[in-house]
Amino acid sequence: MSTAPLPERGGSLTEPFWQAAEEGRFVMPRCSGCARYVWYPEEACPHCGENEIPWVPVSGRGQLFSWAEVKHELYPAYEDTLPYVTGIVTLEEDARVRYVTRIVDADPAALAIDQPMQVVFRTLAFKGVDGEVVAPVFRPSAGAAPGKVDE
Amino acid sequence: MTTSAEPDWGHSGELEDVSGEIAIVGVGDAIYQRASGKSANEIALDAIERAIADAGLRPDEIDGLMQSPFMGGGFTADTYRDYFGTGQSIWMSTDGGAMTWAATAPVAAAQAIREGKARHILNLFAVDWFSQKGKGGEGPGKYHGEERMKANFELPFGWFPQPVYFATIARRHMFEYGTRPEDLGAIAVACRYHATRHPDAITRQRPLDLAGYLARPMMVDPLRMDDCCLISDGGGATIMTSLERARDLAKPPVVVAGVGEGYSGSGAYWSQQGDFTASPQVFSAPRAFEQAGVTPGDVDVLTLYDPFSIVALMQIEDMGFCPKGGAGDLVADGKLHFDTPGLAYNTHGGLLSHAYVLGISHVNEVVRQLRGEAACQVSDCEIGVYGGYTGHMASTLVMRRDR
Ligand SMILES: [Zn+2]
């Protein structure tokens, strides 16, 4: 029985992310050879071939790359959360890293591309699916002017 | 055409140049207004029967069958022989089908014909998704939800299924290039304009103008209902043979003039594609046009695999019909309509308004245009193009009238 859309737990490439999230830490895989982030995770670094790719903490600050507001039921497990905002945030450490995330605590009409965003941890649960997961999601940075990075 | 060097986020396929070698000689579609109650194979047989009749062939003259590399493969040589009561041997290939393969099937077909493996090859595709939906089937979404990285890093965040990907892409495209809702609307309206003039189209009785489009509810903001494809039952079949043989058959041959194929380096992870607001047509279309010896400006009719309006808009740009970001001007003011000067686009209605048969009817529509048989006939139609897309791949098929 699939537990989707909860993440599959236990995969060697993915479990460290979810383990860290449970502890309130937002981590990303970073190559020990070339220091590039490897997202999505891979066994070997696509940039230099290195196999040593430890998960390292990141600041949780980023910019809103794009988003969508889902208003219509497309997938039964999401029904209870409609309407919701989901999208992509790029990391402050490296804007080439695109992190797909829920956007929370935001008025969709007030969102703007490239605005500063901040990680926050939320427990995600879905209609008709047993279990839950703590996940790093993003909200607009408090008090930040659009276009400026929240320090 | 784009002036910059080929970007680094994908690459071109290495397809053999078969331009001028083969022709399309028969087309058949089987489109249903609602759940057909038929299986995909039964739908395919309906389409095949029509394509064979269109070509003026007998069922026992078909000796090659091409279908999709995924989605069943449940249509066998015996399915064909049992239905038609024939006994010929049939060369089978999974290099065909719809989506991108509707454009690239002619390459494998040309090779098989050249090597004497087959003479009259039928490419087919059919889906029963509307009927399956009624039975609790999962439709197209399930092919994406099962992928591991999506399952871990996209589904938990609600970034699923396809309308969500393309709404996110559309918003970023709007930011980067100033694309407006009206530009997406022009694409949806053009499809509907043609569908309401097409006997097969599922939306033929549901006209839509730009004001009506803008008034429709958002599905996934910024995509409205009419930016998103239909789900339906249907199928199509396309018959190919050597150009020499084609000249003896019932209908004027439509020559395969160029084929291209391009790949995104990020596979099926839309979120990670190097250029988030482009399609792999960047890597596909130039080679197809080069083989055909034509430029986008020579094209009389264009059909594009259009699961969402934004996918069509990006392909129009990435194939070189306008500079990147410039599609808004190209699609405005009815310029995509068959009876208005401009670029006649999806003259059967496309996935948005004709039927969700994943591109095979798009190829068949171009064939009918080049023969002068289309419901929305473009005048003096000599060069037609189909652009296929799957996300990680795009393909381009340039067709022309026989000289
Ligand atoms: Zn590396």
Coordinates of C-alpha atoms and ligand atoms in Angstrom, one line a residue:
Chain A
M1 CA 0.0 0.0 0.0
S2 CA 1.5 3.3 -1.1
T3 CA 1.8 6.0 1.5
A4 CA 2.1 8.7 -1.2
P5 CA 2.2 11.6 -1.0
L6 CA 4.1 11.1 2.2
P7 CA 7.8 10.4 1.3
E8 CA 9.0 6.9 1.2
R9 CA 11.1 6.5 4.3
G10 CA 14.4 4.6 4.5
G11 CA 15.9 5.1 1.1
S12 CA 19.7 5.7 1.4
L13 CA 19.6 8.7 -0.9
T14 CA 16.6 10.4 0.8
E15 CA 16.3 9.3 4.4
P16 CA 19.0 11.7 5.8
F17 CA 16.9 14.6 4.6
W18 CA 13.8 13.4 6.4
Q19 CA 15.7 12.3 9.5
A20 CA 17.2 15.8 9.8
A21 CA 13.8 17.4 9.2
E22 CA 12.4 15.5 12.2
E23 CA 15.2 17.1 14.3
G24 CA 14.3 20.5 12.9
R25 CA 17.3 20.8 10.6
F26 CA 17.2 21.7 6.9
V27 CA 20.1 19.9 5.1
M28 CA 21.3 19.5 1.6
P29 CA 23.7 17.0 0.0
R30 CA 27.0 18.8 -0.8
C31 CA 29.9 17.2 -2.8
S32 CA 33.1 16.8 -0.8
G33 CA 35.0 16.9 -4.1
C34 CA 33.8 20.1 -5.8
A35 CA 31.7 21.6 -3.0
R36 CA 28.6 21.9 -5.3
Y37 CA 25.2 20.9 -3.9
V38 CA 23.9 17.8 -5.6
W39 CA 20.1 18.3 -5.9
Y40 CA 18.3 16.0 -6.3
P41 CA 20.5 13.6 -4.5
E42 CA 22.6 11.2 -6.5
E43 CA 25.1 8.4 -5.7
A44 CA 27.9 10.2 -7.6
C45 CA 28.4 13.9 -8.1
P46 CA 27.2 14.9 -11.6
H47 CA 29.8 17.7 -11.7
C48 CA 33.0 15.8 -10.6
G49 CA 32.1 12.1 -10.1
E50 CA 32.8 12.1 -6.3
N51 CA 30.9 9.6 -4.3
E52 CA 31.3 11.3 -0.9
I53 CA 28.4 13.6 -0.7
P54 CA 27.5 14.4 2.9
W55 CA 24.3 16.2 4.0
V56 CA 25.2 19.6 5.4
P57 CA 23.0 22.2 7.1
V58 CA 21.9 25.2 5.1
S59 CA 20.7 28.5 6.3
G60 CA 17.0 28.1 5.3
R61 CA 17.1 31.4 3.5
G62 CA 16.3 31.7 -0.1
Q63 CA 14.3 33.4 -2.9
L64 CA 11.0 32.5 -4.4
F65 CA 11.7 31.2 -7.9
S66 CA 8.1 30.6 -8.9
W67 CA 4.9 29.2 -7.5
A68 CA 1.4 27.9 -8.3
E69 CA -1.8 28.2 -6.3
V70 CA -3.7 24.9 -6.6
K71 CA -7.4 25.7 -6.5
H72 CA -8.9 22.5 -7.9
E73 CA -8.8 18.9 -6.8
L74 CA -6.2 17.2 -9.0
Y75 CA -5.1 14.6 -6.5
P76 CA -7.4 13.2 -3.8
A77 CA -4.9 13.3 -0.9
Y78 CA -4.5 17.1 -1.3
E79 CA -8.2 17.8 -1.2
D80 CA -8.3 18.9 2.5
T81 CA -5.6 21.5 1.9
L82 CA -7.2 23.3 -1.0
P83 CA -6.5 25.9 -2.0
Y84 CA -2.8 25.7 -1.3
V85 CA 0.4 27.3 -2.7
T86 CA 3.4 25.2 -3.8
G87 CA 6.4 26.2 -5.7
I88 CA 10.2 26.4 -5.9
V89 CA 12.6 28.3 -3.6
T90 CA 16.3 28.8 -4.6
L91 CA 18.8 28.6 -1.8
E92 CA 20.8 31.6 -0.5
E93 CA 23.9 29.4 -0.5
D94 CA 23.6 28.6 -4.2
A95 CA 20.7 29.9 -6.3
R96 CA 21.2 27.0 -8.7
V97 CA 19.6 24.7 -6.1
R98 CA 15.9 24.6 -6.6
Y99 CA 14.0 23.3 -3.7
V100 CA 10.4 22.3 -4.3
T101 CA 8.3 23.2 -1.3
R102 CA 4.9 24.2 0.1
I103 CA 4.6 28.0 0.6
V104 CA 2.9 28.6 3.9
D105 CA 1.7 31.7 5.8
A106 CA 1.4 33.7 2.6
D107 CA -1.3 35.7 0.9
P108 CA -0.9 34.4 -2.7
A109 CA -1.9 37.7 -4.1
A110 CA 1.0 39.4 -2.3
L111 CA 3.7 36.9 -3.5
A112 CA 6.4 38.1 -5.9
I113 CA 9.1 36.2 -7.7
D114 CA 12.5 36.6 -6.2
Q115 CA 11.2 37.7 -2.8
P116 CA 13.1 36.5 0.2
M117 CA 11.8 33.3 1.9
Q118 CA 12.6 31.5 5.1
V119 CA 12.3 27.9 6.1
V120 CA 9.8 26.7 8.7
F121 CA 9.1 23.2 9.8
R122 CA 5.6 21.9 9.5
T123 CA 3.9 18.5 10.0
L124 CA 2.3 17.3 6.8
A125 CA -0.6 14.9 6.8
F126 CA -2.9 13.9 4.0
K127 CA -6.5 12.9 3.6
G128 CA -6.9 9.1 3.5
V129 CA -3.2 8.5 4.2
D130 CA -2.0 7.0 7.5
G131 CA 1.0 8.8 9.1
E132 CA 2.6 12.2 8.9
V133 CA 6.0 13.8 8.3
V134 CA 7.8 16.8 9.5
A135 CA 9.0 18.7 6.5
P136 CA 11.0 21.9 5.7
V137 CA 8.6 24.3 4.0
F138 CA 8.9 28.0 3.2
R139 CA 7.2 31.2 4.2
P140 CA 7.9 34.8 3.1
S141 CA 10.7 36.3 5.3
A142 CA 9.3 38.4 8.1
G143 CA 9.6 42.1 7.6
A144 CA 11.7 41.9 4.4
A145 CA 11.2 44.4 1.6
P146 CA 10.5 42.6 -1.7
G147 CA 13.7 41.9 -3.6
K148 CA 16.0 42.2 -0.5
V149 CA 17.5 39.3 1.2
D150 CA 16.5 39.0 4.9
E151 CA 19.6 39.2 7.0
Chain B
M1 CA 15.9 31.2 -35.4
T2 CA 17.7 31.7 -32.1
T3 CA 21.1 33.3 -32.6
S4 CA 22.8 32.0 -29.4
A5 CA 24.9 28.8 -29.4
E6 CA 23.1 25.6 -28.4
P7 CA 22.6 25.8 -24.6
D8 CA 24.1 23.2 -22.2
W9 CA 21.0 21.9 -20.4
G10 CA 20.2 19.2 -22.9
H11 CA 21.3 17.7 -26.2
S12 CA 20.1 16.6 -29.6
G13 CA 19.3 13.0 -30.5
E14 CA 21.3 11.2 -33.1
L15 CA 18.6 10.2 -35.5
E16 CA 19.5 9.1 -39.0
D17 CA 18.5 11.5 -41.7
V18 CA 15.7 9.8 -43.7
S19 CA 14.3 13.0 -45.4
G20 CA 12.7 12.3 -48.7
E21 CA 12.8 8.5 -48.2
I22 CA 9.3 7.8 -47.0
A23 CA 5.8 9.3 -47.1
I24 CA 2.6 9.1 -45.1
V25 CA -0.2 7.6 -47.2
G26 CA -3.0 6.9 -44.8
V27 CA -4.4 8.5 -41.7
G28 CA -7.3 7.4 -39.4
D29 CA -8.6 8.7 -36.1
A30 CA -11.1 7.3 -33.6
I31 CA -12.3 10.1 -31.4
Y32 CA -15.2 9.6 -28.9
Q33 CA -17.3 12.3 -27.4
R34 CA -17.4 10.6 -24.0
A35 CA -16.5 7.3 -22.4
S36 CA -16.4 4.8 -25.3
G37 CA -16.7 1.7 -23.1
K38 CA -14.1 0.3 -25.5
S39 CA -10.6 -1.0 -24.7
A40 CA -7.5 0.8 -26.0
N41 CA -7.1 -2.1 -28.5
E42 CA -10.6 -1.8 -29.8
I43 CA -10.1 2.0 -30.2
A44 CA -6.8 1.3 -32.0
L45 CA -8.6 -1.1 -34.4
D46 CA -11.2 1.6 -35.2
A47 CA -8.5 4.0 -36.1
I48 CA -6.5 1.4 -38.1
E49 CA -9.5 0.4 -40.1
R50 CA -10.0 4.1 -41.1
A51 CA -6.3 4.6 -42.0
I52 CA -6.2 1.5 -44.2
A53 CA -9.3 2.6 -46.0
D54 CA -7.9 6.1 -46.4
A55 CA -4.7 4.7 -48.0
G56 CA -6.6 2.5 -50.3
L57 CA -4.8 -0.6 -49.0
R58 CA -6.1 -4.0 -48.0
P59 CA -5.7 -5.2 -44.4
D60 CA -3.4 -8.0 -45.5
E61 CA -1.0 -5.4 -47.1
I62 CA 0.0 -4.0 -43.7
D63 CA 3.2 -5.7 -42.7
G64 CA 4.6 -3.4 -40.0
L65 CA 3.1 -2.2 -36.7
M66 CA 4.7 0.5 -34.5
Q67 CA 3.5 1.5 -31.1
S68 CA 4.5 3.2 -27.9
P69 CA 7.6 2.0 -25.9
F70 CA 5.4 2.2 -22.8
M71 CA 1.7 2.1 -21.9
G72 CA 0.9 -1.5 -22.5
G73 CA 2.2 -2.9 -25.7
G74 CA -0.9 -5.1 -25.5
F75 CA -1.6 -4.7 -29.2
T76 CA 0.1 -7.6 -30.9
A77 CA 0.4 -8.9 -34.4
D78 CA -2.3 -11.4 -33.5
T79 CA -4.6 -8.6 -32.3
Y80 CA -4.4 -7.3 -35.8
R81 CA -4.6 -10.6 -37.7
D82 CA -7.5 -11.9 -35.6
Y83 CA -9.5 -8.8 -36.1
F84 CA -9.0 -8.6 -39.9
G85 CA -8.9 -12.3 -40.5
T86 CA -5.5 -12.1 -42.2
G87 CA -2.4 -14.3 -42.0
Q88 CA 0.6 -12.1 -43.0
S89 CA 3.8 -11.8 -41.0
I90 CA 4.1 -8.4 -39.3
W91 CA 7.3 -6.5 -38.3
M92 CA 6.7 -5.1 -34.9
S93 CA 8.4 -2.1 -33.3
T94 CA 8.1 -0.1 -30.1
D95 CA 9.8 3.0 -31.6
G96 CA 6.4 4.5 -32.5
G97 CA 3.2 5.7 -30.8
A98 CA 2.3 9.3 -29.8
M99 CA 3.9 12.2 -28.0
T100 CA 7.4 12.5 -29.2
W101 CA 7.3 9.2 -31.0
A102 CA 4.6 10.3 -33.4
A103 CA 7.3 12.5 -34.9
T104 CA 10.2 10.1 -34.7
A105 CA 8.4 6.9 -35.8
P106 CA 9.2 7.6 -39.5
V107 CA 12.9 7.2 -38.9
A108 CA 12.6 3.5 -37.7
A109 CA 9.9 3.0 -40.4
A110 CA 12.2 4.2 -43.1
Q111 CA 15.0 1.9 -41.9
A112 CA 12.7 -1.1 -41.8
I113 CA 11.4 -0.4 -45.3
R114 CA 14.9 0.1 -46.7
E115 CA 16.0 -3.2 -45.1
G116 CA 13.0 -5.0 -46.6
K117 CA 11.5 -5.8 -43.2
A118 CA 8.2 -4.3 -44.1
R119 CA 6.5 -2.4 -46.9
H120 CA 3.5 -0.7 -45.4
I121 CA 4.0 0.3 -41.8
L122 CA 1.3 1.5 -39.5
N123 CA 2.0 3.6 -36.4
L124 CA -0.7 3.5 -33.8
F125 CA -1.7 4.9 -30.5
A126 CA -4.9 4.7 -28.5
V127 CA -6.0 5.4 -24.9
D128 CA -9.1 4.6 -23.0
W129 CA -8.4 7.0 -20.2
F130 CA -11.9 8.5 -20.1
S131 CA -13.4 5.1 -19.7
Q132 CA -10.7 4.1 -17.1
K133 CA -11.4 7.2 -15.1
G134 CA -15.0 6.1 -14.7
K135 CA -13.7 2.8 -13.4
G136 CA -11.3 4.4 -10.9
G137 CA -8.3 4.1 -13.2
E138 CA -5.5 6.6 -12.6
G139 CA -4.9 8.1 -16.1
P140 CA -1.8 9.9 -17.0
G141 CA -0.8 11.1 -13.5
K142 CA 0.4 7.7 -12.2
Y143 CA 3.4 7.6 -14.6
H144 CA 4.8 10.6 -12.7
G145 CA 3.9 9.8 -9.1
E146 CA 5.9 6.6 -8.9
E147 CA 9.2 8.2 -9.6
R148 CA 11.5 8.1 -6.5
M149 CA 12.8 11.7 -6.3
K150 CA 9.3 13.1 -7.1
A151 CA 7.8 10.8 -4.5
N152 CA 10.3 12.2 -1.9
F153 CA 10.8 15.8 -2.8
E154 CA 7.8 16.9 -4.8
L155 CA 4.7 15.0 -3.8
P156 CA 4.9 15.8 -0.1
F157 CA 4.8 19.5 -1.0
G158 CA 1.8 19.3 -3.3
W159 CA 3.9 19.9 -6.4
F160 CA 2.0 17.3 -8.4
P161 CA 0.5 16.4 -10.9
Q162 CA 1.3 18.0 -14.3
P163 CA -0.9 21.1 -14.1
V164 CA 1.1 22.2 -11.1
Y165 CA 4.4 21.8 -12.9
F166 CA 3.2 23.9 -15.8
A167 CA 1.5 26.5 -13.7
T168 CA 4.8 27.1 -12.0
I169 CA 6.6 27.2 -15.3
A170 CA 4.0 29.6 -16.7
R171 CA 4.4 32.0 -13.8
R172 CA 8.2 32.1 -14.2
H173 CA 7.8 32.6 -18.0
M174 CA 5.5 35.5 -17.2
F175 CA 8.2 37.0 -14.9
E176 CA 11.1 36.5 -17.3
Y177 CA 9.5 37.5 -20.6
G178 CA 6.4 39.5 -19.7
T179 CA 4.1 36.8 -21.0
R180 CA 0.5 37.7 -20.1
P181 CA -2.6 35.6 -19.4
E182 CA -4.0 36.9 -22.7
D183 CA -1.1 35.2 -24.5
L184 CA -1.9 31.8 -23.0
G185 CA -5.5 32.6 -23.7
A186 CA -4.8 33.2 -27.4
I187 CA -3.5 29.7 -27.7
A188 CA -6.5 28.2 -25.9
V189 CA -8.9 30.3 -28.0
A190 CA -7.2 29.3 -31.3
C191 CA -7.6 25.6 -30.4
R192 CA -11.2 26.1 -29.6
Y193 CA -11.8 28.2 -32.8
H194 CA -10.6 25.2 -34.8
A195 CA -12.4 22.6 -32.7
T196 CA -15.7 24.3 -33.1
R197 CA -15.2 23.9 -36.9
H198 CA -14.0 20.3 -36.7
P199 CA -16.5 17.3 -36.9
D200 CA -14.5 15.1 -34.5
A201 CA -13.6 17.6 -31.8
I202 CA -14.8 16.9 -28.3
T203 CA -15.4 20.6 -27.6
R204 CA -17.0 21.4 -31.0
Q205 CA -20.1 22.8 -29.4
R206 CA -18.4 24.9 -26.7
P207 CA -17.1 28.1 -28.3
L208 CA -14.6 30.2 -26.4
D209 CA -13.3 33.7 -26.9
L210 CA -10.7 35.6 -25.1
A211 CA -13.1 37.3 -22.7
G212 CA -14.7 34.0 -22.0
Y213 CA -11.2 32.5 -21.4
L214 CA -10.3 35.2 -18.9
A215 CA -13.5 34.8 -17.0
R216 CA -13.0 31.1 -16.5
P217 CA -11.9 29.8 -13.1
M218 CA -8.3 29.1 -12.3
M219 CA -7.4 25.4 -12.1
V220 CA -3.9 26.0 -10.8
D221 CA -3.2 29.7 -10.9
P222 CA -2.0 31.1 -13.3
L223 CA -3.5 28.3 -15.5
R224 CA -7.2 28.4 -16.1
M225 CA -9.4 25.4 -16.9
D226 CA -9.0 26.0 -20.7
D227 CA -5.2 26.0 -20.4
C228 CA -5.3 22.4 -19.6
C229 CA -5.9 19.4 -21.8
L230 CA -8.9 17.2 -22.0
I231 CA -9.0 13.6 -20.9
S232 CA -10.7 11.4 -23.4
D233 CA -10.8 8.0 -25.2
G234 CA -9.4 8.0 -28.6
G235 CA -6.7 6.9 -30.9
G236 CA -5.0 7.4 -34.2
A237 CA -3.2 5.5 -36.9
T238 CA -0.7 6.7 -39.5
I239 CA 0.5 4.5 -42.5
M240 CA 3.9 5.0 -44.0
T241 CA 5.6 3.5 -47.0
S242 CA 8.4 4.4 -49.4
L243 CA 7.9 7.5 -51.4
E244 CA 8.1 5.5 -54.6
R245 CA 5.3 3.2 -53.5
A246 CA 3.3 6.1 -52.0
R247 CA 3.0 7.6 -55.5
D248 CA 0.9 4.5 -56.6
L249 CA -1.6 4.8 -53.7
A250 CA -4.9 6.5 -53.4
K251 CA -4.0 9.8 -51.8
P252 CA -1.3 12.4 -52.6
P253 CA 1.8 11.4 -50.6
V254 CA 2.9 13.5 -47.7
V255 CA 6.7 13.4 -47.6
V256 CA 8.7 13.0 -44.4
A257 CA 11.1 15.9 -45.0
G258 CA 12.9 16.2 -41.6
V259 CA 12.9 14.7 -38.2
G260 CA 14.6 16.0 -35.0
E261 CA 14.8 14.9 -31.4
G262 CA 16.0 16.7 -28.3
Y263 CA 16.5 15.8 -24.7
S264 CA 16.5 17.7 -21.4
G265 CA 19.5 16.8 -19.2
S266 CA 17.2 16.8 -16.1
G267 CA 15.0 13.9 -17.3
A268 CA 11.4 14.0 -16.0
Y269 CA 12.3 16.5 -13.2
W270 CA 10.7 19.6 -14.5
S271 CA 11.7 21.5 -11.3
Q272 CA 15.4 20.9 -12.1
Q273 CA 15.6 21.7 -15.8
G274 CA 18.5 24.0 -16.5
D275 CA 16.3 26.5 -18.4
F276 CA 13.1 26.3 -16.5
T277 CA 11.0 28.1 -19.1
A278 CA 12.1 26.3 -22.2
S279 CA 11.4 23.0 -23.9
P280 CA 13.9 20.6 -25.5
Q281 CA 12.6 21.8 -28.9
V282 CA 15.7 24.0 -28.6
F283 CA 17.7 20.8 -29.3
S284 CA 15.2 19.2 -31.7
A285 CA 13.8 21.6 -34.2
P286 CA 16.9 23.1 -35.8
R287 CA 18.0 19.7 -37.2
A288 CA 14.6 18.9 -38.5
F289 CA 14.3 22.2 -40.4
E290 CA 17.9 21.8 -41.7
Q291 CA 17.1 18.3 -43.1
A292 CA 14.0 19.7 -44.7
G293 CA 15.8 22.7 -46.1
V294 CA 13.2 25.0 -44.7
T295 CA 13.0 27.6 -42.0
P296 CA 10.2 28.3 -39.5
G297 CA 9.1 31.1 -41.8
D298 CA 8.2 28.6 -44.5
V299 CA 5.8 26.7 -42.4
D300 CA 2.1 26.8 -43.4
V301 CA 0.6 24.8 -40.6
L302 CA 2.0 23.9 -37.2
T303 CA 0.6 21.3 -34.7
L304 CA 2.1 21.0 -31.3
Y305 CA 1.7 18.5 -28.5
D306 CA -0.1 20.8 -26.1
P307 CA -1.0 19.3 -22.7
F308 CA -1.0 22.9 -21.5
S309 CA -1.1 26.2 -23.3
I310 CA 2.3 27.2 -21.9
V311 CA 3.9 24.1 -23.4
A312 CA 2.7 25.2 -26.8
L313 CA 3.9 28.8 -26.2
M314 CA 7.4 27.6 -25.2
Q315 CA 7.7 25.3 -28.1
I316 CA 6.7 28.0 -30.6
E317 CA 9.6 30.1 -29.2
D318 CA 12.1 27.2 -28.9
M319 CA 11.4 26.0 -32.4
G320 CA 12.4 29.4 -33.7
F321 CA 9.1 30.8 -34.9
C322 CA 10.0 33.9 -32.9
P323 CA 12.8 35.0 -30.5
K324 CA 12.6 33.5 -27.0
G325 CA 10.0 35.4 -25.0
G326 CA 8.4 36.8 -28.2
A327 CA 5.5 34.3 -28.6
G328 CA 3.0 36.8 -27.2
D329 CA 3.1 38.9 -30.3
L330 CA 3.0 35.9 -32.6
V331 CA -0.1 34.4 -31.0
A332 CA -2.2 37.6 -30.6
D333 CA -5.1 38.8 -32.6
G334 CA -6.2 35.5 -34.0
K335 CA -2.9 35.0 -35.9
L336 CA -2.9 31.3 -35.0
H337 CA -6.3 30.9 -36.7
F338 CA -6.4 29.0 -40.0
D339 CA -8.2 31.8 -41.8
T340 CA -6.1 34.7 -40.5
P341 CA -2.6 35.6 -41.8
G342 CA 0.0 34.3 -39.4
L343 CA 0.9 30.9 -38.2
A344 CA -2.0 28.4 -38.5
Y345 CA -1.8 26.4 -35.3
N346 CA -3.4 23.2 -34.1
T347 CA -6.1 23.4 -36.8
H348 CA -7.9 20.4 -35.4
G349 CA -8.1 21.8 -31.8
G350 CA -5.1 20.0 -30.3
L351 CA -5.1 18.3 -26.9
L352 CA -6.8 21.4 -25.4
S353 CA -9.9 21.2 -27.6
H354 CA -9.9 18.3 -30.0
A355 CA -9.1 15.2 -27.9
Y356 CA -6.4 13.8 -25.6
V357 CA -4.9 11.4 -28.1
L358 CA -1.4 12.5 -27.3
G359 CA -0.2 13.8 -30.6
I360 CA -1.0 11.2 -33.2
S361 CA -4.0 13.1 -34.4
H362 CA -1.7 16.2 -34.6
V363 CA 0.3 14.4 -37.2
N364 CA -2.8 13.2 -39.0
E365 CA -4.1 16.7 -39.1
V366 CA -1.0 18.0 -40.8
V367 CA -1.3 15.2 -43.4
R368 CA -4.9 16.3 -44.1
Q369 CA -3.8 19.9 -44.4
L370 CA -1.1 19.1 -46.9
R371 CA -3.6 17.0 -48.9
G372 CA -6.2 19.9 -48.8
E373 CA -8.7 17.8 -46.9
A374 CA -8.7 19.5 -43.5
A375 CA -11.9 20.8 -41.8
C376 CA -10.1 24.1 -41.2
Q377 CA -8.1 24.1 -44.4
V378 CA -5.1 26.5 -44.7
S379 CA -4.9 27.8 -48.2
D380 CA -1.8 26.8 -50.3
C381 CA -0.6 24.5 -47.6
E382 CA 2.8 23.0 -48.6
I383 CA 4.9 22.7 -45.5
G384 CA 3.6 21.4 -42.2
V385 CA 5.3 20.6 -38.8
Y386 CA 4.4 18.6 -35.8
G387 CA 6.2 19.3 -32.5
G388 CA 6.1 16.5 -29.9
Y389 CA 6.9 16.8 -26.2
T390 CA 7.1 14.7 -23.1
G391 CA 9.0 17.0 -20.7
H392 CA 12.3 15.2 -20.9
M393 CA 12.1 15.0 -24.7
A394 CA 10.9 17.0 -27.6
S395 CA 10.7 16.0 -31.3
T396 CA 10.0 17.7 -34.6
L397 CA 8.5 16.2 -37.8
V398 CA 8.6 18.4 -40.9
M399 CA 6.3 17.2 -43.7
R400 CA 5.7 18.6 -47.2
R401 CA 3.6 18.0 -50.2
D402 CA 5.2 15.7 -52.8
R403 CA 6.9 17.8 -55.5
Ligands
ZN1 ZN 31.4 17.2 -7.1

